[in-house]
Amino acid sequence: MLTLLIMAAGVLIGMRWFPPSLQKYNSILQTLCTSLLIFSMGVSLGSRPEFFGELRAIGLYSLLFAGVSILLSTIVVFLLTKWFMEGRHGHRSNR
């Protein structure tokens, strides 16, 4: 919840008071902070003695999760496209 509040505060500041002339510097700061976050996550993972042993199981679960997500997303988009796009492009609607 705290993360959402911080992000909402950033959106509000960006919409109301953040000057467009500083967007370039904000982009650089975002890249630096993201790089630092990824680096610190790598240090945390690398310091775990059993990390490489767990990596195989983590990878398989990640692959399964990604595969199921992609499959279900594709099915939903296909069905919604058929439903909403039916009747356009010269097709007759059954509704």
mmCIF file of C-alpha atoms in Angstrom, residues 38-52:
data_model
loop_
_atom_site.group_PDB
_atom_site.id
_atom_site.type_symbol
_atom_site.label_atom_id
_atom_site.label_comp_id
_atom_site.label_asym_id
_atom_site.label_seq_id
_atom_site.Cartn_x
_atom_site.Cartn_y
_atom_site.Cartn_z
ATOM 1 C CA ILE A 38 18.780 -4.602 -9.883
ATOM 2 C CA PHE A 39 22.393 -4.688 -8.678
ATOM 3 C CA SER A 40 21.371 -4.872 -5.011
ATOM 4 C CA MET A 41 18.904 -7.660 -5.792
ATOM 5 C CA GLY A 42 21.717 -9.561 -7.513
ATOM 6 C CA VAL A 43 23.975 -9.103 -4.493
ATOM 7 C CA SER A 44 21.222 -10.383 -2.193
ATOM 8 C CA LEU A 45 20.584 -13.431 -4.365
ATOM 9 C CA GLY A 46 24.271 -14.145 -4.891
ATOM 10 C CA SER A 47 24.994 -14.103 -1.167
ATOM 11 C CA ARG A 48 22.605 -16.997 -0.540
ATOM 12 C CA PRO A 49 24.651 -20.217 -0.307
ATOM 13 C CA GLU A 50 21.887 -22.400 -1.780
ATOM 14 C CA PHE A 51 20.990 -19.990 -4.588
ATOM 15 C CA PHE A 52 22.417 -21.988 -7.491
#
